[in-house]
Phi, psi and omega in degrees: 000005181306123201040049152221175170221167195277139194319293167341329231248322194298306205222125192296154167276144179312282131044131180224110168280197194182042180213126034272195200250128182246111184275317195269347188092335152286158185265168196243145175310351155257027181072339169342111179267006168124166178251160199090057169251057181240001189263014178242147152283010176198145166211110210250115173281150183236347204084175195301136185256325213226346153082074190233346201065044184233160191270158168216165209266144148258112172196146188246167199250201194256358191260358194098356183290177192225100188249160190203136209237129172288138180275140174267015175100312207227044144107343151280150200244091178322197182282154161262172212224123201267118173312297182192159151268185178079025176267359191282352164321304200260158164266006177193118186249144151209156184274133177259337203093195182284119172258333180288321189107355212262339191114337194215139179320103191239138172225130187311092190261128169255140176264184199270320188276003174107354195276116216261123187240158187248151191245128168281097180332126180262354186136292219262014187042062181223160170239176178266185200279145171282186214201122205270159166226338156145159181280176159095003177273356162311300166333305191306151160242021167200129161255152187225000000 
């Protein structure tokens, strides 16, 4: 599977979820963005993913999927949207921002042996075939 990830992984599905529950597209006067988000193990902030100028969300579940929720701009998160399965490979994602230079929100997986890998934001809150950037990143214990 060396520089590739499953198709699924590539490109979000038409299909729009609605969990954990956003009812109105607004945060609640305590900023609350709604309740069930326990049901993920990782929540990754990315920076603009689909290039609205707004930051958006990553989060992954406990079976490995990778789901992805658009920011409106005023504080609030939209459905969620499913990116892929199989992300449950890595212990650790973070949005770095543009590491490539392209303009768009690329983001970073570490795997159990350490090999740290980068996904390229395509624009569109999809990543390209991953891409290795190197081992030996297993020393850390958290990336940001």
């Amino acid at each position: 599977m060396d520089g590739e990830i499953p198709a699924a992984c590539a490109r979000a599905t038409s299909a729009t979820e609605n969990a954990p529950p956003i009812s109105s597209g607004t945060a609640d006067r305590s900023g609350a963005l709604g309740a069930g988000w326990q049901v993920y193990n990782s929540l990754v902030g990315t920076g603009d993913l689909n290039g609205d100028k707004a930051g958006d969300l990553l989060a992954r579940d406990a079976a490995g999927v990778l789901w992805r929720y658009y920011g409106n701009g005023k504080g609030a998160l939209g459905g969620r949207v499913k990116v892929g399965p199989g992300w449950q490979a890595y212990n650790a994602l973070a949005g770095v921002g543009d590491i490539t230079g392209d303009g768009r929100a690329d983001l970073v997986a570490r795997d159990a042996a350490g090999v740290l890998w980068r996904y390229n934001g395509t624009g569109a809150g999809t990543f390209s075939t991953r891409v290795t950037i190197g081992g030996g990143w297993q020393m850390y214990k958290t990336l940001f």
